[in-house]
Amino acid sequence: MERTSPPRHRLIEAAARALVDPVFVLDREGRYLEVFGGTDREAYDSPDYLVGKTLHELMAPKLADVFLDTLRRVLDSRRPRIREFRLSAADFAGNRNDGPKGEQWFEARIAPVHADADELPECVVWTVINISQRKQLEAELQRLATRDELTGMLNRRAFLATLEAAMRQAQADAAPLVLAILDLDYFKTVNDRFGHMVGDAVLRHLSERLLRSADGALLGRLGGEEFGVLFTRSGVDAAMTVLRAMQQSCEEEPFHLGDTPVPMSFSAGVAALQPEQDEQPSDLLRRADHSMYRAKNAGRGHVVGPDCTLAPAQVASASVVLSADD
């Protein structure tokens, strides 16, 4: 007996209902005419309640305006568009909240429906794909590419790129910019005496104190025990105040190896942008580095400003426990 195929329209309807990702049909006024698919509850809330409602009935006015503007641009241009947006169940009135929790990232592919005006209303097909996992992966890859794994600060490449961009902006705006280079004192002695694992723990401990005291400054690990601190729209006096606060934090909260405190101090050199000189990042880095070595030669635990002003050491006890050169 020959098998009879189901009517084509029934097959299409059944296939559309089974789609994992939702497909919406909306008219020019932003009304949901049809909803298909969206069966994956790990990625989407149930969408069937949307039919017959408009964007402005479901969303906050500003959000609905954005979606409606995109829809009408597709209709007017007769060309498809791809947009990414972030939403949560709370953004939709009447949502059943039976899907994923929290904000989700979505990619929308919006295409005009080409049909005779006498037969079908002017409308678009709006296909949605949950791309939250992709966004999380991209964010993690970005973090790995720009962050130092040990300290969580910007890595050298990312810090120098940020410095270059900040210098261009400061030069264009005639705004102040200050760079400090910090070097942990006696770090070689720590590594030699206690081993590299303890050295890494000391660096993490120091980094936490620096980040906590940064007061808006941007920090990066330039390599080893050397760090950069970038102060945008801040003058030298403000930068020196922050650096002294960082020193004080290190003094008050030393690293502990068991019950034994390991005093920490750093030497720092400060350089201020000289806009009239058309400086490059390498110029500012060289001057800050030169000031940092002046601080080292002054006995460690000092900060040397751009005018060679020497700020006093905050951690005098460091040289008692860690007296070897680093």
XYZ file of C-alpha atoms in Angstrom:
326
model
C 0.000 0.000 0.000
C 1.439 3.359 -1.026
C 2.155 5.726 1.850
C 0.281 9.032 1.636
C 2.289 12.179 2.387
C 0.709 14.729 4.736
C -0.463 18.002 3.226
C 2.490 20.306 2.641
C 1.154 23.099 4.846
C 0.760 20.704 7.793
C 4.328 19.512 7.364
C 5.604 23.091 7.292
C 3.613 24.016 10.408
C 4.862 20.980 12.321
C 8.455 21.658 11.316
C 8.156 25.335 12.299
C 6.765 24.442 15.724
C 9.705 22.089 16.311
C 12.380 24.716 15.663
C 14.842 24.993 18.531
C 15.327 28.744 18.020
C 12.296 31.065 17.917
C 11.115 32.756 14.745
C 8.795 35.761 14.979
C 6.696 37.465 12.326
C 6.059 41.137 13.126
C 4.248 43.848 11.181
C 5.287 47.479 10.736
C 3.614 48.467 14.013
C 5.679 45.933 15.917
C 2.834 43.489 16.473
C 3.650 39.787 16.745
C 1.598 38.106 14.019
C 3.063 34.620 14.408
C 5.557 32.832 16.629
C 7.276 29.592 15.691
C 9.736 27.356 17.515
C 11.727 28.370 20.565
C 11.438 24.907 22.089
C 14.771 24.928 23.937
C 13.914 25.941 27.517
C 17.593 26.178 28.418
C 17.911 29.047 25.949
C 14.456 30.646 25.654
C 11.270 31.355 27.581
C 8.016 30.099 26.061
C 7.234 32.613 23.290
C 3.623 31.780 22.374
C 2.149 34.449 24.686
C 3.616 37.130 22.400
C 1.134 36.585 19.552
C -1.195 39.547 19.063
C 0.799 41.898 21.297
C 2.979 44.815 20.217
C 6.535 45.619 21.220
C 5.323 48.612 23.226
C 2.828 46.458 25.123
C 5.593 44.061 26.109
C 8.670 46.215 26.685
C 9.734 49.468 28.255
C 9.219 52.371 25.806
C 12.894 53.034 25.071
C 13.657 49.379 24.426
C 10.559 48.969 22.266
C 11.551 52.063 20.267
C 14.954 50.534 19.495
C 13.429 47.275 18.294
C 10.727 49.011 16.263
C 13.263 51.313 14.616
C 15.335 48.295 13.566
C 12.242 46.552 12.201
C 11.185 49.563 10.124
C 14.687 50.083 8.759
C 14.570 46.536 7.424
C 11.182 47.139 5.818
C 12.185 50.471 4.294
C 15.510 49.247 2.938
C 14.155 45.839 1.908
C 17.428 44.420 3.133
C 18.066 41.998 6.011
C 19.970 43.049 9.120
C 21.782 41.272 11.932
C 21.742 42.730 15.425
C 23.003 41.621 18.839
C 21.212 42.550 22.032
C 21.030 41.619 25.696
C 17.736 40.900 27.451
C 16.312 39.174 30.491
C 12.878 37.767 31.259
C 12.150 40.896 33.281
C 12.289 42.981 30.088
C 9.049 41.390 28.822
C 5.659 41.881 30.469
C 3.742 38.641 30.911
C 6.789 36.436 30.521
C 6.346 32.929 31.900
C 9.917 32.792 33.239
C 10.316 29.155 32.286
C 13.599 29.648 30.466
C 17.138 30.704 31.418
C 17.707 32.981 34.388
C 19.459 36.323 34.273
C 20.478 38.388 31.273
C 21.069 36.584 28.004
C 22.761 37.630 24.777
C 20.853 37.131 21.525
C 21.587 37.508 17.850
C 18.636 38.621 15.736
C 18.465 38.042 11.994
C 15.713 40.235 10.572
C 14.540 39.901 6.983
C 11.648 41.534 5.096
C 8.869 39.320 3.799
C 8.559 39.856 0.046
C 4.892 39.394 -0.765
C 2.073 41.144 -2.612
C 0.455 43.794 -0.475
C -2.999 42.444 -1.330
C -2.192 39.030 0.124
C 0.012 39.602 3.164
C 0.655 42.497 5.539
C 3.986 44.291 5.432
C 6.079 42.291 7.876
C 9.468 40.883 8.799
C 10.740 37.494 9.863
C 12.771 37.931 13.054
C 14.902 34.889 13.890
C 16.588 34.809 17.304
C 19.602 32.772 18.440
C 20.836 32.670 22.040
C 24.559 33.487 21.856
C 25.226 33.823 25.597
C 27.740 30.977 25.674
C 29.608 32.492 22.751
C 29.698 35.869 24.491
C 31.002 34.268 27.677
C 33.725 32.527 25.703
C 34.643 35.769 23.928
C 34.832 37.574 27.265
C 37.047 34.847 28.704
C 39.329 34.921 25.664
C 39.507 38.707 25.938
C 40.383 38.403 29.618
C 43.093 35.850 28.890
C 44.482 38.041 26.110
C 44.631 41.220 28.183
C 45.038 40.126 31.807
C 48.042 38.863 33.695
C 47.133 35.419 34.971
C 48.928 35.748 38.304
C 47.752 39.186 39.421
C 44.585 39.849 37.423
C 46.010 43.180 36.272
C 46.411 44.184 32.649
C 49.309 42.370 31.049
C 52.195 44.274 29.496
C 50.785 44.386 25.977
C 47.349 45.566 27.082
C 48.783 48.150 29.479
C 51.081 49.637 26.839
C 48.236 49.764 24.319
C 46.096 51.561 26.889
C 48.949 53.944 27.679
C 49.359 54.818 24.003
C 45.639 55.512 23.565
C 45.475 57.534 26.789
C 48.462 59.645 25.735
C 46.837 60.459 22.384
C 43.647 61.489 24.146
C 45.494 63.568 26.738
C 47.497 65.337 24.030
C 44.327 66.082 22.064
C 42.531 67.425 25.153
C 45.570 69.130 26.697
C 44.799 67.063 29.804
C 47.276 65.859 32.433
C 48.565 62.303 32.416
C 50.993 60.661 34.828
C 52.769 57.319 34.620
C 54.421 55.544 37.539
C 56.593 52.453 37.401
C 56.743 50.382 40.591
C 59.312 47.732 41.388
C 58.950 45.433 44.388
C 61.977 45.765 46.647
C 64.115 42.744 47.543
C 61.997 40.412 45.422
C 64.994 38.399 44.229
C 65.811 37.715 47.879
C 62.267 36.452 48.462
C 62.547 34.069 45.517
C 66.012 32.865 46.513
C 65.133 32.367 50.163
C 61.591 31.010 49.969
C 61.164 29.780 46.387
C 59.130 30.901 43.399
C 55.795 29.685 44.756
C 56.152 32.019 47.721
C 57.336 34.711 45.327
C 54.133 34.319 43.316
C 52.077 34.513 46.506
C 53.889 37.728 47.471
C 53.129 39.219 44.047
C 49.452 38.333 44.377
C 49.353 39.816 47.875
C 51.014 43.010 46.685
C 48.727 43.263 43.658
C 45.623 43.050 45.818
C 46.870 45.956 47.945
C 47.803 48.036 44.919
C 44.459 47.472 43.210
C 42.555 48.265 46.388
C 44.426 51.554 46.831
C 44.412 52.587 43.155
C 41.603 55.162 43.503
C 40.728 54.997 39.809
C 44.253 54.567 38.467
C 44.880 51.790 35.945
C 47.415 49.118 36.860
C 49.324 46.625 34.767
C 52.063 44.090 35.330
C 54.957 44.991 33.061
C 56.970 41.885 33.899
C 58.402 40.085 36.900
C 57.994 42.320 39.935
C 57.534 45.516 37.896
C 54.171 47.259 37.611
C 52.809 50.268 35.767
C 50.273 52.712 37.196
C 48.513 55.080 34.801
C 46.805 58.214 36.090
C 44.572 59.873 33.496
C 43.329 63.416 34.062
C 45.303 63.521 37.296
C 48.305 65.639 38.104
C 51.533 64.674 39.813
C 50.360 65.655 43.294
C 47.296 63.416 43.060
C 49.408 60.560 41.707
C 51.932 60.892 44.524
C 49.098 60.801 47.067
C 47.807 57.525 45.618
C 51.299 56.018 45.549
C 51.820 56.912 49.193
C 48.495 55.243 50.012
C 49.708 52.153 48.183
C 52.914 52.180 50.209
C 50.962 52.519 53.428
C 48.723 49.588 52.491
C 51.791 47.420 51.884
C 53.280 48.489 55.204
C 50.133 47.834 57.216
C 49.366 44.467 55.628
C 52.616 42.540 55.086
C 52.631 39.110 53.523
C 52.719 36.293 56.086
C 54.669 33.098 55.602
C 53.043 31.024 58.299
C 53.322 33.202 61.391
C 56.272 35.147 60.007
C 55.540 38.515 58.373
C 57.466 39.241 55.185
C 57.642 43.038 54.911
C 56.912 44.481 51.490
C 57.928 47.763 49.952
C 58.288 49.101 46.457
C 60.325 51.764 44.760
C 58.517 53.945 42.248
C 59.375 56.483 39.606
C 56.897 59.028 38.284
C 56.797 60.797 34.918
C 54.273 63.380 33.735
C 53.253 63.849 30.115
C 54.833 66.867 28.464
C 52.369 67.678 25.658
C 54.597 70.305 24.110
C 57.235 67.641 23.435
C 54.999 65.378 21.286
C 56.073 62.425 23.411
C 55.708 58.762 22.562
C 54.926 56.035 25.125
C 58.570 54.957 25.032
C 59.610 58.460 26.146
C 57.291 58.437 29.143
C 58.287 54.894 30.078
C 61.979 55.764 29.893
C 61.594 58.793 32.163
C 59.462 56.887 34.693
C 61.945 54.022 34.647
C 64.838 56.434 35.223
C 63.039 57.926 38.235
C 62.324 54.444 39.572
C 66.024 53.557 39.549
C 66.786 56.800 41.357
C 64.317 55.637 44.014
C 66.076 52.269 44.208
C 69.443 53.921 44.625
C 68.057 56.125 47.395
C 67.554 53.098 49.621
C 64.333 51.398 48.485
C 60.794 52.124 49.548
C 60.938 55.599 47.968
C 58.968 57.374 45.252
C 60.802 59.773 42.938
C 58.706 62.378 41.164
C 59.264 63.847 37.697
C 61.212 66.748 39.178
C 63.465 64.259 41.014
C 61.655 64.975 44.281
C 62.242 62.102 46.685
C 59.317 60.955 48.806
C 60.485 59.265 52.032
C 60.410 55.519 52.458
C 57.281 54.093 54.053
C 58.661 50.683 55.056
C 61.928 51.105 56.893
C 61.776 47.596 58.348
C 61.992 45.926 54.949
C 65.768 46.180 54.846
C 66.048 44.417 58.225
C 64.492 41.175 57.040
C 65.389 41.315 53.351
C 68.757 42.956 53.104
C 70.204 41.417 49.938
C 70.097 43.211 46.612
C 67.363 42.223 44.156
